[in-house]
PDB file of C-alpha atoms in Angstrom:
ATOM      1  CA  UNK X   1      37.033 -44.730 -13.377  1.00 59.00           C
ATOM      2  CA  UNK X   2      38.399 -48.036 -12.142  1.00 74.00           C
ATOM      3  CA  UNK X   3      39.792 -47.975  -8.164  1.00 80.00           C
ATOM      4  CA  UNK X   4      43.198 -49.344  -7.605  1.00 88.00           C
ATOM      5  CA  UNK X   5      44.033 -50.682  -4.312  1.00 91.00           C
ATOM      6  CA  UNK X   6      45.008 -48.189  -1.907  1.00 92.00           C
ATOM      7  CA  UNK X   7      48.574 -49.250  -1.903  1.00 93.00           C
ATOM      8  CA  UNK X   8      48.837 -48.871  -5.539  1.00 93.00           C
ATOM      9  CA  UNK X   9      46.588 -45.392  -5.238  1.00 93.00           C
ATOM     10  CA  UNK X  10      49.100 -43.884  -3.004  1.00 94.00           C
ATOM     11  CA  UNK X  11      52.376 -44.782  -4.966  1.00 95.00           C
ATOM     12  CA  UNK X  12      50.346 -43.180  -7.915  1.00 93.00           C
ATOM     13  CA  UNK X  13      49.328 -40.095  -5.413  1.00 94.00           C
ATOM     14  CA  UNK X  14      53.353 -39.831  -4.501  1.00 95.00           C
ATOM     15  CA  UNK X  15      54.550 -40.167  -7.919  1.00 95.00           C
ATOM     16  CA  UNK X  16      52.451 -37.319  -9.348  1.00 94.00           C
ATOM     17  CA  UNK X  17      53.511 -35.253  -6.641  1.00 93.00           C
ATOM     18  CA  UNK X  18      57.078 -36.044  -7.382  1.00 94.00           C
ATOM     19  CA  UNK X  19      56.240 -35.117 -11.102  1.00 94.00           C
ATOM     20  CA  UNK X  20      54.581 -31.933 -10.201  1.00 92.00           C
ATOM     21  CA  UNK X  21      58.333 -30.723  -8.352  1.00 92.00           C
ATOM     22  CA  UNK X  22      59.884 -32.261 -11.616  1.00 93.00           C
ATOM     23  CA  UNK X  23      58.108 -29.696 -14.138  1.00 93.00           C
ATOM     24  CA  UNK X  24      58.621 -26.401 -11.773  1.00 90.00           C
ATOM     25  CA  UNK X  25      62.521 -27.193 -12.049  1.00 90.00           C
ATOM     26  CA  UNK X  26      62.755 -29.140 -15.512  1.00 89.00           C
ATOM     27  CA  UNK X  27      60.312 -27.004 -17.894  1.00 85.00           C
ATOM     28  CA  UNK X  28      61.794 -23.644 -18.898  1.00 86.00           C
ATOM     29  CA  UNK X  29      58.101 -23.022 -21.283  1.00 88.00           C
ATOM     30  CA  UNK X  30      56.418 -21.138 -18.671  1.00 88.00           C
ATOM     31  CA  UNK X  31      52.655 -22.311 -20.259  1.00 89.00           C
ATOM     32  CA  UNK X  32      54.213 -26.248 -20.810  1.00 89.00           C
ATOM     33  CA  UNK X  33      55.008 -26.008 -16.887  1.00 90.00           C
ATOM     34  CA  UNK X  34      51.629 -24.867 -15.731  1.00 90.00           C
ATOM     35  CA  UNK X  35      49.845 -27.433 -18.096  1.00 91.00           C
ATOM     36  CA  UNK X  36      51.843 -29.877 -16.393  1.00 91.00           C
ATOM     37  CA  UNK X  37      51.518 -29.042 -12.657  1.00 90.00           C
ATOM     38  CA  UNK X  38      47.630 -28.683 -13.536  1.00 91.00           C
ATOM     39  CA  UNK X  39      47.501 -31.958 -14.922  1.00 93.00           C
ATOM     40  CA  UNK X  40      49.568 -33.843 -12.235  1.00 93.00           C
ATOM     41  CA  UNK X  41      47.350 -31.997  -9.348  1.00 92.00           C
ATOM     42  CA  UNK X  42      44.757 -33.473 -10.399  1.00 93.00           C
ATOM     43  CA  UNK X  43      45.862 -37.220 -11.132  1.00 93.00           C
ATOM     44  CA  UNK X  44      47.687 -36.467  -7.540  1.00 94.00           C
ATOM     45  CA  UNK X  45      43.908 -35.183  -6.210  1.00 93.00           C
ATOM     46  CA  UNK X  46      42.463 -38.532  -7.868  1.00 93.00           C
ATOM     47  CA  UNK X  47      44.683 -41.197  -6.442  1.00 94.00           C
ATOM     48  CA  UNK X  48      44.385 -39.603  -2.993  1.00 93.00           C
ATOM     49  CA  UNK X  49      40.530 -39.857  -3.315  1.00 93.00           C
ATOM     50  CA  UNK X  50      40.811 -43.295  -4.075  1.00 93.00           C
ATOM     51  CA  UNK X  51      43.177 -43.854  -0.851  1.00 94.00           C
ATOM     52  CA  UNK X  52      40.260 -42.026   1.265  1.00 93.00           C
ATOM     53  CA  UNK X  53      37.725 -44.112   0.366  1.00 92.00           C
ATOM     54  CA  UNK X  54      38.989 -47.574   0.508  1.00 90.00           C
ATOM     55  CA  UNK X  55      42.497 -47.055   2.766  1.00 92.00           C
ATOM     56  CA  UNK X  56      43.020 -47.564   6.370  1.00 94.00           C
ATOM     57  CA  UNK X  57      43.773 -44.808   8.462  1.00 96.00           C
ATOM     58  CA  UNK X  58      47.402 -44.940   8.162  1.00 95.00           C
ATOM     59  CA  UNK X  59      47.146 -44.798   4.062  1.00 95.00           C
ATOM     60  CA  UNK X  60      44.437 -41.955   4.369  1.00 95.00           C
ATOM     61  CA  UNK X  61      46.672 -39.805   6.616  1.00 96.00           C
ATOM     62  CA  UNK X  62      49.785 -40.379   4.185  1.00 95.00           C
ATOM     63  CA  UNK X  63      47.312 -39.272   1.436  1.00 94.00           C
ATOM     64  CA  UNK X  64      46.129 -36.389   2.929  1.00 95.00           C
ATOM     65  CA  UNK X  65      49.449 -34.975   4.090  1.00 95.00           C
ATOM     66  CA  UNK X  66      50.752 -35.503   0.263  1.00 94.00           C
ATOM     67  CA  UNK X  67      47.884 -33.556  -0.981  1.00 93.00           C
ATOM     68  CA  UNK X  68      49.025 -30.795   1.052  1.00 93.00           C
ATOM     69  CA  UNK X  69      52.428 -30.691  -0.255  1.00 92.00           C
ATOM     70  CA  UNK X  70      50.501 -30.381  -3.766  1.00 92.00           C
ATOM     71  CA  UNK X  71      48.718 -27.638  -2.695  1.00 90.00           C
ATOM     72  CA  UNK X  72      51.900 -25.813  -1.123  1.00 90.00           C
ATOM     73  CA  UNK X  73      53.906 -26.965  -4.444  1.00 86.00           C
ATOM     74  CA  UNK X  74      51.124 -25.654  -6.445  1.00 84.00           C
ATOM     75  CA  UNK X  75      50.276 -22.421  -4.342  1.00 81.00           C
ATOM     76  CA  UNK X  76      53.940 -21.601  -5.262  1.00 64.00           C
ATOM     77  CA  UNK X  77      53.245 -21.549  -8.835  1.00 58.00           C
ATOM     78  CA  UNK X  78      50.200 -19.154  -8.124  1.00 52.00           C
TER      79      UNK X  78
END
């Protein structure tokens, strides 16, 4: 997998987060809506790997504070 700058990693990171709280109010097919949070956790888990190894301390804080409003958004769904 190719590394995007960390700038670029963290707008991805922040996107997929907003797309995880998208699904759990947009998608009434309860299996559609888990399929979709699972898949955006994990680009949002990707991106913010890519911030942690190549971002300054600033962009690796923002990362990891958006990977904990995954996991909250995500520990939600069960």
């Amino acid at each position: 997998m190719v590394d995007f700058p960390p700038s670029i990693a963290l707008d991805g990171c922040r996107t997929a987060y907003l797309c995880i709280r998208q699904v759990q109010y947009a998608c009434t097919d309860e299996a559609a809506q888990k399929e979709g949070i699972l898949c955006f956790s994990s680009m949002a888990k990707n991106y913010a790997e890519m911030v942690l190894r190549h971002g300054n301390i600033i962009q690796r804080w923002k990362a990891k504070q958006l990977l904990k409003k995954v996991l909250r958004a995500c520990g939600s769904e069960g």
